[in-house]
Amino acid sequence: TTNGGGIYAHTNANVEINGGTISNNTASGSGGGISNYGALTISGGTISENNATYAGAIDNYVSLTIKNGTISGNTSTASGGGIKSDGTINIDGGIIENNSSTTSWAGAIRIVHGTVNITGGIIRNNSGTEGGAIAINNDSNLNISGGTISNNTARSGGGIYATTNANIEINGGTISSNTATSVGGGIYNTSTLNINGGTISNNTASDSGGGICNSGGTISMTKGEISDNTAIKYGGGIWHSGSFTMTGGSVINNKVTT
């Protein structure tokens, strides 16, 4: 099928997944595991080893809530190894891991339009070209107040890649041990990034911006910690070109190695 290799949830459908396995499904279009046009809630179970051009596991157009369960080992060739979303996602638990976008954006979650709220859960060991864990653009919103984004890998934005009028609010949570083979080990930003809490630590960039690479974007920092990040060339904690206002928080123990 073109969309929804495993499950196609039509307009206004309600789907609750509390257990079981959705695996080894394929879509030539989007949503290898699930294509969702309704309200999808995941409280358990495993969505794994699915494949699509867009959104290896889940293509979300309306509402997705992740409370528990595992989304792992899914792949896309174009965008969103785990999830692609044009709607709303709320994540307060579960594990999203080992997903990949082989030639494009976002190993775990591609936010094309809409809002993603992260209050818990773990996003780890995912890989993409831009945004190892998350890529966001098109006036979309990413709000992080909890959870962990760790050990993800990309060329730019090992943890998060934000561009084209994206808005990111970080009030808590941890972005750690992510790697960029070029710039922005933790975050690559050309848009708006507000840091009011949380920790960005132990991320690495092979070029610039071990913690954050801010390329023409806007950063406001009132609280939080950017620590123990490493860049090979420039800006162990932050590489900055744009607007940066710091009224609180700390940038400590970061380094460049050459």
XYZ file of N, CA and C in Angstrom:
774
model
N 0.836 -1.187 0.000
C 0.000 0.000 0.000
C 0.880 1.250 0.000
N 0.347 2.377 -0.476
C 1.124 3.616 -0.526
C 1.390 4.151 0.871
N 0.356 4.247 1.715
C 0.480 4.762 3.078
C -0.101 3.755 4.071
N 0.582 3.645 5.231
C 0.071 2.773 6.280
C 0.291 1.308 5.994
N 1.563 0.893 5.984
C 1.877 -0.502 5.682
C 1.238 -1.480 6.644
N 1.246 -1.156 7.936
C 0.629 -2.024 8.938
C -0.802 -1.645 9.234
N -1.032 -0.366 9.588
C -2.357 0.136 9.951
C -2.572 1.496 9.302
N -3.735 1.672 8.718
C -4.153 2.977 8.212
C -5.356 3.427 9.038
N -5.166 4.471 9.863
C -6.238 4.991 10.712
C -6.875 6.182 10.021
N -8.120 6.008 9.569
C -8.812 7.000 8.757
C -9.229 8.209 9.608
N -9.729 9.221 8.944
C -10.162 10.462 9.606
C -11.115 10.166 10.759
N -10.832 10.780 11.916
C -11.621 10.664 13.148
C -11.550 9.291 13.806
N -10.667 8.429 13.343
C -10.498 7.134 13.999
C -9.828 7.298 15.356
N -10.117 6.389 16.280
C -9.450 6.317 17.579
C -8.731 4.977 17.678
N -7.431 5.035 17.925
C -6.626 3.823 18.017
C -5.861 3.846 19.333
N -5.976 2.782 20.131
C -5.216 2.635 21.359
C -4.384 1.370 21.278
N -3.084 1.521 21.493
C -2.173 0.380 21.472
C -1.617 0.193 22.877
N -1.986 -0.922 23.513
C -1.574 -1.214 24.879
C -0.591 -2.379 24.977
N -0.369 -3.058 23.866
C 0.546 -4.193 23.845
C 0.639 -4.747 22.447
N 1.372 -5.846 22.313
C 1.507 -6.471 21.015
C 2.649 -5.884 20.203
N 2.746 -6.332 18.953
C 3.856 -5.957 18.087
C 3.359 -5.584 16.701
N 3.853 -4.469 16.181
C 3.613 -4.057 14.791
C 4.989 -3.993 14.142
N 5.301 -4.945 13.267
C 6.673 -5.030 12.769
C 6.747 -5.563 11.352
N 7.840 -5.178 10.686
C 8.184 -5.681 9.349
C 7.138 -5.359 8.298
N 6.513 -4.188 8.448
C 5.583 -3.701 7.442
C 6.277 -2.657 6.557
N 5.775 -2.472 5.348
C 6.395 -1.567 4.391
C 5.345 -0.729 3.681
N 5.641 0.568 3.496
C 4.804 1.451 2.688
C 5.685 2.174 1.681
N 5.272 2.223 0.440
C 6.052 2.931 -0.567
C 5.936 4.439 -0.410
N 4.883 4.898 0.277
C 4.705 6.312 0.565
C 5.136 6.650 1.982
N 4.190 6.691 2.917
C 4.493 7.086 4.300
C 3.801 6.171 5.302
N 4.413 6.103 6.499
C 3.828 5.309 7.566
C 4.004 3.822 7.371
N 5.253 3.362 7.482
C 5.502 1.932 7.323
C 4.726 1.098 8.310
N 4.678 1.530 9.560
C 3.906 0.835 10.578
C 2.474 1.311 10.640
N 2.299 2.642 10.801
C 0.970 3.238 10.972
C 0.906 4.577 10.240
N -0.188 4.804 9.523
C -0.522 6.126 9.006
C -1.761 6.607 9.747
N -1.626 7.722 10.493
C -2.666 8.128 11.433
C -3.305 9.466 11.060
N -4.620 9.425 10.813
C -5.400 10.633 10.558
C -6.432 10.867 11.661
N -6.273 10.158 12.767
C -7.212 10.302 13.873
C -6.485 10.575 15.171
N -6.919 9.897 16.245
C -6.304 10.020 17.565
C -5.657 8.685 17.918
N -4.329 8.682 18.024
C -3.564 7.466 18.287
C -2.868 7.596 19.639
N -3.098 6.621 20.520
C -2.470 6.589 21.837
C -1.696 5.292 21.985
N -0.425 5.417 22.357
C 0.426 4.250 22.555
C 0.793 4.156 24.034
N 0.325 3.117 24.698
C 0.600 2.906 26.123
C 1.427 1.659 26.377
N 1.769 0.943 25.323
C 2.564 -0.268 25.458
C 2.798 -0.880 24.097
N 3.477 -2.014 24.095
C 3.725 -2.707 22.849
C 4.986 -2.228 22.150
N 5.231 -2.797 20.975
C 6.435 -2.515 20.206
C 6.087 -2.255 18.747
N 6.635 -1.172 18.208
C 6.523 -0.861 16.778
C 7.943 -0.883 16.236
N 8.280 -1.905 15.449
C 9.687 -2.113 15.106
C 9.881 -2.636 13.689
N 11.043 -2.296 13.129
C 11.521 -2.846 11.854
C 10.566 -2.603 10.698
N 9.865 -1.469 10.746
C 9.021 -1.075 9.628
C 9.784 -0.110 8.721
N 9.332 0.021 7.470
C 10.054 0.846 6.504
C 9.090 1.592 5.590
N 9.459 2.860 5.287
C 8.695 3.647 4.320
C 9.595 4.730 3.733
N 9.141 5.353 2.669
C 9.878 6.504 2.144
C 9.861 7.634 3.161
N 8.702 7.922 3.743
C 8.546 8.899 4.820
C 7.936 8.198 6.031
N 8.520 8.426 7.209
C 7.961 7.906 8.460
C 7.988 6.383 8.509
N 9.122 5.856 8.915
C 9.277 4.406 8.976
C 8.263 3.738 9.872
N 8.013 4.312 11.055
C 7.068 3.703 11.998
C 5.684 4.328 11.914
N 5.601 5.662 12.135
C 4.296 6.333 12.245
C 4.310 7.648 11.472
N 3.305 7.836 10.616
C 3.056 9.125 9.986
C 1.816 9.710 10.640
N 2.006 10.811 11.374
C 0.918 11.389 12.169
C 0.430 12.694 11.563
N -0.879 12.759 11.299
C -1.464 13.971 10.735
C -2.375 14.704 11.714
N -2.730 14.052 12.825
C -3.665 14.703 13.753
C -3.111 14.662 15.181
N -3.289 13.554 15.888
C -2.936 13.495 17.302
C -2.278 12.167 17.651
N -1.083 12.268 18.256
C -0.354 11.082 18.719
C 0.103 11.314 20.153
N -0.244 10.379 21.043
C 0.192 10.423 22.433
C 0.984 9.160 22.735
N 2.194 9.335 23.258
C 3.050 8.203 23.601
C 3.256 8.201 25.110
N 2.701 7.198 25.776
C 2.812 7.072 27.222
C 3.818 6.007 27.640
N 3.949 4.984 26.807
C 4.866 3.878 27.097
C 5.057 3.093 25.813
N 5.785 1.998 25.897
C 6.037 1.201 24.713
C 7.354 1.563 24.056
N 7.661 0.870 22.962
C 8.935 1.035 22.271
C 8.716 1.195 20.773
N 9.380 2.188 20.198
C 9.410 2.400 18.749
C 10.865 2.261 18.342
N 11.224 1.170 17.658
C 12.638 0.879 17.455
C 12.927 0.225 16.110
N 14.103 0.533 15.582
C 14.608 -0.156 14.411
C 13.851 0.106 13.127
N 13.125 1.218 13.063
C 12.383 1.568 11.855
C 13.243 2.458 10.950
N 12.970 2.444 9.648
C 13.783 3.209 8.714
C 12.919 3.931 7.688
N 13.406 5.104 7.279
C 12.835 5.803 6.130
C 13.971 6.185 5.202
N 13.680 6.294 3.925
C 14.696 6.712 2.975
C 14.698 8.214 2.768
N 13.614 8.905 3.142
C 13.534 10.346 2.888
C 13.454 11.181 4.164
N 12.627 10.824 5.133
C 12.440 11.709 6.284
C 11.694 10.986 7.401
N 12.206 11.134 8.646
C 11.512 10.579 9.797
C 11.636 9.077 9.909
N 12.802 8.616 10.360
C 12.998 7.182 10.513
C 11.981 6.544 11.434
N 11.674 7.226 12.544
C 10.654 6.740 13.464
C 9.293 7.326 13.172
N 9.189 8.659 13.266
C 7.904 9.357 13.163
C 8.057 10.602 12.301
N 7.047 10.872 11.475
C 6.884 12.168 10.814
C 5.541 12.728 11.235
N 5.506 14.024 11.564
C 4.258 14.578 12.091
C 3.897 15.918 11.462
N 2.620 16.020 11.065
C 2.002 17.278 10.646
C 0.879 17.659 11.618
N 0.887 17.060 12.802
C -0.141 17.316 13.796
C 0.463 17.606 15.149
N -0.110 17.005 16.183
C 0.339 17.198 17.564
C 0.824 15.873 18.136
N 1.983 15.918 18.816
C 2.511 14.751 19.516
C 2.772 15.122 20.968
N 2.302 14.290 21.880
C 2.623 14.417 23.301
C 3.364 13.158 23.741
N 4.577 13.356 24.249
C 5.407 12.229 24.690
C 5.685 12.374 26.181
N 5.204 11.449 26.991
C 5.517 11.490 28.421
C 6.084 10.170 28.929
N 6.418 9.277 28.015
C 7.043 8.016 28.397
C 7.417 7.228 27.161
N 7.919 6.026 27.389
C 8.288 5.162 26.285
C 9.706 5.381 25.806
N 10.111 4.557 24.850
C 11.458 4.609 24.290
C 11.364 4.655 22.772
N 12.062 5.617 22.171
C 12.186 5.719 20.716
C 13.671 5.553 20.412
N 14.064 4.416 19.824
C 15.485 4.119 19.699
C 15.811 3.363 18.416
N 17.054 3.570 17.973
C 17.631 2.796 16.863
C 16.858 2.934 15.564
N 16.213 4.087 15.374
C 15.554 4.374 14.114
C 16.485 5.211 13.237
N 16.289 5.169 11.912
C 17.186 5.918 11.038
C 16.474 6.432 9.798
N 16.888 7.634 9.398
C 16.533 8.184 8.099
C 17.802 8.141 7.272
N 17.827 7.307 6.276
C 19.098 6.939 5.669
C 19.712 8.024 4.805
N 18.901 8.916 4.215
C 19.450 9.945 3.339
C 18.961 11.350 3.657
N 18.169 11.534 4.729
C 17.578 12.844 4.947
C 17.339 13.117 6.427
N 16.305 13.844 6.766
C 16.092 14.439 8.068
C 15.527 13.470 9.100
N 16.018 13.598 10.323
C 15.365 13.090 11.528
C 15.347 11.569 11.657
N 16.280 11.072 12.446
C 16.290 9.651 12.734
C 15.080 9.202 13.510
N 14.653 9.995 14.499
C 13.519 9.600 15.342
C 12.231 10.311 14.972
N 12.226 11.669 14.991
C 10.984 12.434 14.799
C 11.231 13.610 13.856
N 10.483 13.675 12.771
C 10.492 14.828 11.870
C 9.212 15.620 12.102
N 9.355 16.863 12.564
C 8.208 17.740 12.791
C 8.092 18.647 11.567
N 7.152 18.340 10.691
C 6.971 19.121 9.468
C 6.100 20.335 9.741
N 4.945 20.114 10.346
C 4.061 21.176 10.822
C 3.480 20.704 12.155
N 3.152 21.662 13.044
C 2.475 21.298 14.280
C 3.346 21.454 15.502
N 3.007 20.694 16.553
C 3.623 20.857 17.866
C 3.972 19.505 18.463
N 5.152 19.433 19.078
C 5.560 18.259 19.843
C 5.889 18.695 21.260
N 5.257 18.056 22.241
C 5.501 18.312 23.655
C 6.145 17.083 24.276
N 7.338 17.264 24.853
C 8.047 16.154 25.478
C 8.170 16.414 26.971
N 7.523 15.577 27.791
C 7.600 15.704 29.243
C 8.298 14.510 29.881
N 8.554 13.475 29.100
C 9.226 12.280 29.611
C 9.612 11.376 28.464
N 10.103 10.198 28.802
C 10.505 9.241 27.787
C 11.967 9.375 27.405
N 12.419 8.461 26.554
C 13.809 8.394 26.131
C 13.857 8.312 24.607
N 14.661 9.197 23.988
C 14.897 9.172 22.547
C 16.399 8.966 22.376
N 16.822 7.782 21.929
C 18.244 7.462 21.942
C 18.660 6.602 20.742
N 19.934 6.761 20.386
C 20.577 5.891 19.398
C 19.909 5.920 18.027
N 19.378 7.079 17.660
C 18.793 7.256 16.337
C 19.778 8.010 15.437
N 19.592 7.927 14.127
C 20.506 8.611 13.211
C 19.780 9.145 11.990
N 20.210 10.349 11.571
C 19.697 10.974 10.352
C 20.743 11.922 9.802
N 20.537 12.416 8.603
C 21.503 13.355 8.036
C 21.448 14.691 8.761
N 20.258 15.262 8.907
C 20.035 16.460 9.714
C 19.066 16.098 10.838
N 19.561 16.187 12.088
C 18.732 15.837 13.224
C 18.768 14.359 13.529
N 19.743 13.964 14.355
C 19.836 12.551 14.715
C 18.594 12.061 15.416
N 18.063 12.878 16.344
C 16.823 12.538 17.038
C 15.637 13.259 16.424
N 15.698 14.604 16.368
C 14.550 15.417 15.974
C 14.976 16.460 14.954
N 14.154 16.648 13.914
C 14.303 17.768 12.986
C 12.978 18.513 12.927
N 13.048 19.855 13.004
C 11.839 20.669 13.069
C 11.979 21.880 12.158
N 10.898 22.214 11.436
C 10.888 23.426 10.604
C 9.455 23.874 10.368
N 9.266 24.837 9.444
C 7.941 25.284 8.988
C 7.050 25.818 10.107
N 7.571 26.749 10.932
C 6.780 27.384 11.995
C 6.232 26.390 13.004
N 6.872 25.242 13.130
C 6.450 24.229 14.107
C 7.024 24.539 15.483
N 6.490 23.845 16.501
C 6.869 24.095 17.886
C 7.324 22.804 18.566
N 8.448 22.916 19.305
C 8.957 21.811 20.116
C 9.130 22.309 21.537
N 8.395 21.704 22.467
C 8.447 22.083 23.877
C 8.977 20.903 24.688
N 10.109 21.123 25.364
C 10.750 20.053 26.136
C 10.789 20.456 27.604
N 10.158 19.669 28.462
C 10.201 19.936 29.900
C 10.656 18.712 30.689
N 10.938 17.613 30.005
C 11.425 16.412 30.658
C 11.906 15.425 29.617
N 12.316 14.257 30.094
C 12.779 13.230 29.184
C 14.250 13.372 28.836
N 14.746 12.445 28.030
C 16.155 12.385 27.666
C 16.304 12.168 26.170
N 17.163 12.979 25.546
C 17.540 12.828 24.143
C 19.032 12.553 24.138
N 19.439 11.315 23.840
C 20.846 10.952 24.041
C 21.365 9.976 22.994
N 22.660 10.090 22.726
C 23.391 9.135 21.881
C 22.834 9.028 20.464
N 22.339 10.145 19.959
C 21.883 10.206 18.578
C 22.979 10.811 17.701
N 22.931 10.542 16.397
C 24.001 10.948 15.494
C 23.445 11.535 14.203
N 24.062 12.648 13.760
C 23.715 13.256 12.478
C 24.900 14.044 11.955
N 24.820 14.463 10.705
C 25.825 15.384 10.174
C 25.702 16.742 10.872
N 24.484 17.266 10.964
C 24.207 18.531 11.648
C 23.072 18.316 12.637
N 23.275 18.785 13.885
C 22.247 18.591 14.894
C 22.147 17.162 15.357
N 23.168 16.716 16.102
C 23.159 15.338 16.589
C 21.916 15.007 17.385
N 21.490 15.955 18.228
C 20.249 15.775 18.979
C 19.061 16.366 18.261
N 19.133 17.687 17.961
C 18.010 18.420 17.365
C 18.510 19.308 16.239
N 17.771 19.354 15.135
C 18.047 20.227 14.001
C 16.829 21.115 13.806
N 17.001 22.440 13.940
C 15.875 23.370 13.879
C 16.143 24.452 12.847
N 15.213 24.596 11.892
C 15.393 25.584 10.836
C 14.031 26.078 10.353
N 14.030 27.089 9.499
C 12.840 27.639 8.837
C 11.735 27.991 9.837
N 12.031 28.969 10.691
C 11.045 29.538 11.621
C 10.511 28.552 12.649
N 11.310 27.573 13.014
C 10.935 26.683 14.112
C 11.039 27.409 15.445
N 10.297 26.930 16.425
C 10.328 27.486 17.780
C 10.569 26.361 18.775
N 11.634 26.508 19.590
C 11.968 25.493 20.590
C 11.991 26.136 21.972
N 11.284 25.509 22.905
C 11.295 25.915 24.311
C 11.831 24.754 25.139
N 12.942 24.983 25.836
C 13.506 23.959 26.713
C 13.374 24.426 28.157
N 12.529 23.753 28.910
C 12.295 24.087 30.319
C 12.788 23.000 31.261
N 13.228 21.882 30.718
C 13.727 20.774 31.524
C 14.206 19.668 30.607
N 14.544 18.548 31.200
C 15.014 17.419 30.416
C 16.505 17.476 30.155
N 16.999 16.473 29.446
C 18.434 16.326 29.194
C 18.683 16.021 27.726
N 19.611 16.766 27.137
C 20.101 16.505 25.772
C 21.581 16.193 25.922
N 21.950 14.928 25.798
C 23.314 14.536 26.172
C 23.897 13.466 25.261
N 25.212 13.517 25.121
C 25.985 12.465 24.447
C 25.561 12.233 23.005
N 25.108 13.296 22.347
C 24.786 13.235 20.936
C 26.002 13.670 20.116
N 26.062 13.261 18.859
C 27.230 13.525 18.025
C 26.826 14.088 16.674
N 27.513 15.163 16.262
C 27.389 15.680 14.903
C 28.722 15.519 14.199
N 28.694 14.944 13.017
C 29.936 14.789 12.265
C 30.373 16.103 11.631
N 29.499 17.121 11.687
C 29.865 18.458 11.233
C 29.614 19.482 12.350
N 28.390 20.002 12.475
C 28.112 21.090 13.413
C 26.898 20.793 14.285
N 26.943 21.324 15.531
C 25.808 21.212 16.431
C 25.637 19.834 17.034
N 26.536 19.478 17.954
C 26.450 18.164 18.575
C 25.140 17.932 19.289
N 24.728 18.909 20.104
C 23.446 18.809 20.798
C 22.306 19.361 19.963
N 22.473 20.623 19.513
C 21.424 21.320 18.759
C 22.048 22.140 17.639
N 21.465 22.074 16.446
C 21.768 23.010 15.366
C 20.538 23.882 15.184
N 20.712 25.223 15.268
C 19.572 26.133 15.280
C 19.771 27.304 14.335
N 18.774 27.533 13.466
C 18.726 28.761 12.669
C 17.450 29.540 12.976
N 16.714 29.116 13.980
C 15.405 29.676 14.270
C 15.370 30.302 15.660
N 14.371 29.977 16.479
C 14.215 30.551 17.812
C 14.357 29.462 18.863
N 15.299 29.666 19.789
C 15.586 28.700 20.850
C 15.579 29.419 22.192
N 14.655 29.050 23.068
C 14.565 29.617 24.415
C 14.911 28.534 25.430
N 15.940 28.797 26.233
C 16.406 27.832 27.236
C 16.087 28.372 28.622
N 15.129 27.747 29.286
C 14.694 28.167 30.619
C 14.906 27.081 31.665
N 15.673 26.062 31.302
C 15.960 24.961 32.205
C 16.553 23.810 31.427
N 16.786 22.709 32.118
C 17.315 21.526 31.463
C 18.828 21.538 31.347
N 19.359 20.469 30.774
C 20.797 20.284 30.655
C 21.160 19.854 29.242
N 22.163 20.524 28.670
C 22.736 20.157 27.372
C 24.193 19.818 27.646
N 24.534 18.524 27.650
C 25.846 18.124 28.157
C 26.443 16.949 27.387
N 27.771 16.923 27.351
C 28.537 15.793 26.811
C 28.218 15.492 25.354
N 27.855 16.523 24.608
C 27.645 16.387 23.180
C 28.932 16.739 22.438
N 29.076 16.252 21.210
C 30.308 16.433 20.457
C 30.016 16.816 19.014
N 30.780 17.801 18.493
C 30.728 18.162 17.083
C 32.123 18.077 16.488
N 32.237 17.469 15.330
C 33.543 17.332 14.694
C 34.053 18.648 14.135
N 33.150 19.629 13.952
C 33.576 20.952 13.520
C 33.281 21.982 14.610
N 32.065 22.522 14.644
C 31.759 23.646 15.526
C 30.469 23.416 16.312
N 30.426 24.021 17.527
C 29.226 23.968 18.344
C 28.977 22.617 18.969
N 29.825 22.272 19.947
C 29.650 20.976 20.603
C 28.299 20.839 21.269
N 27.887 21.876 22.002
C 26.564 21.883 22.616
C 25.505 22.396 21.665
N 25.746 23.624 21.162
C 24.799 24.286 20.258
C 25.570 24.981 19.141
N 25.119 24.814 17.908
C 25.555 25.644 16.792
C 24.387 26.529 16.404
N 24.518 27.832 16.674
C 23.451 28.788 16.368
C 23.858 29.585 15.142
N 23.304 29.234 14.000
C 23.698 29.831 12.726
C 22.645 30.825 12.265
N 22.746 32.052 12.793
C 21.828 33.109 12.409
C 20.508 33.099 13.135
N 20.342 32.208 14.093
C 19.107 32.132 14.852
C 19.120 33.015 16.087
N 18.104 32.864 16.921
C 17.955 33.645 18.150
C 17.930 32.704 19.347
N 18.799 32.984 20.327
C 18.827 32.203 21.564
C 18.587 33.130 22.746
N 17.690 32.713 23.638
C 17.498 33.365 24.932
C 17.709 32.310 26.010
N 18.594 32.619 26.974
C 18.880 31.671 28.046
C 18.679 32.334 29.396
N 17.745 31.806 30.194
C 17.474 32.349 31.523
C 17.872 31.392 32.635
N 17.818 30.098 32.349
C 18.211 29.055 33.302
C 18.791 27.897 32.507
N 19.130 26.817 33.224
C 19.643 25.642 32.553
C 21.156 25.603 32.529
N 21.691 24.521 31.977
C 23.137 24.299 31.980
C 23.600 23.730 30.647
N 24.665 24.320 30.111
C 25.342 23.825 28.919
C 26.751 23.455 29.363
N 27.028 22.160 29.473
C 28.262 21.749 30.139
C 28.897 20.524 29.497
N 30.228 20.488 29.577
C 31.011 19.303 29.206
C 30.815 18.876 27.754
N 30.552 19.847 26.892
C 30.439 19.582 25.472
C 31.785 19.820 24.788
N 31.978 19.214 23.618
C 33.260 19.294 22.928
C 33.059 19.575 21.447
N 33.851 20.519 20.917
C 33.950 20.740 19.479
C 35.408 20.594 19.075
N 35.640 20.069 17.895
C 37.013 19.902 17.436
C 37.630 21.248 17.074
N 36.839 22.170 16.466
C 37.407 23.431 15.977
C 36.960 24.658 16.771
N 35.648 24.937 16.813
C 35.181 26.202 17.383
C 33.952 25.982 18.272
N 33.920 26.655 19.412
C 32.729 26.700 20.240
C 32.374 25.388 20.896
N 33.137 25.034 21.935
C 32.848 23.790 22.640
C 31.444 23.757 23.200
N 31.031 24.840 23.825
C 29.670 24.938 24.345
C 28.706 25.451 23.307
N 29.038 26.652 22.752
C 28.160 27.305 21.778
C 29.004 27.933 20.669
N 28.664 27.644 19.417
C 29.143 28.425 18.275
C 27.989 29.310 17.858
N 28.257 30.639 17.783
C 27.136 31.567 17.673
C 27.322 32.574 16.549
N 26.282 32.727 15.739
C 26.180 33.795 14.753
C 24.709 34.154 14.660
N 24.336 35.262 15.308
C 22.925 35.628 15.357
C 22.676 36.473 16.587
N 21.591 36.186 17.305
C 21.240 36.928 18.514
C 21.242 35.982 19.707
N 22.026 36.335 20.740
C 22.130 35.503 21.944
C 22.022 36.394 23.167
N 20.971 36.177 23.973
C 20.774 36.924 25.211
C 20.798 35.950 26.380
N 21.720 36.167 27.320
C 21.860 35.299 28.489
C 21.656 36.114 29.755
N 20.634 35.758 30.536
C 20.362 36.436 31.802
C 20.480 35.499 32.994
N 20.723 34.217 32.728
C 20.885 33.235 33.786
C 21.359 31.929 33.207
N 21.455 30.914 34.069
C 21.960 29.635 33.634
C 23.469 29.602 33.631
N 24.053 28.536 33.108
C 25.523 28.401 33.138
C 26.028 27.702 31.895
N 27.193 28.156 31.434
C 27.919 27.532 30.334
C 29.278 27.163 30.911
N 29.498 25.888 31.254
C 30.670 25.505 32.036
C 31.314 24.211 31.512
N 32.628 24.145 31.662
C 33.411 22.938 31.422
C 33.304 22.395 29.991
N 33.098 23.294 29.031
C 33.106 22.900 27.637
C 34.501 23.110 27.053
N 34.800 22.494 25.882
C 36.154 22.631 25.357
C 36.207 22.459 23.846
N 37.251 23.048 23.244
C 37.643 22.736 21.879
C 38.978 22.022 21.947
N 39.205 21.118 21.008
C 40.364 20.252 21.128
C 41.503 20.594 20.164
N 41.280 21.529 19.202
C 42.382 21.947 18.328
C 42.471 23.465 18.307
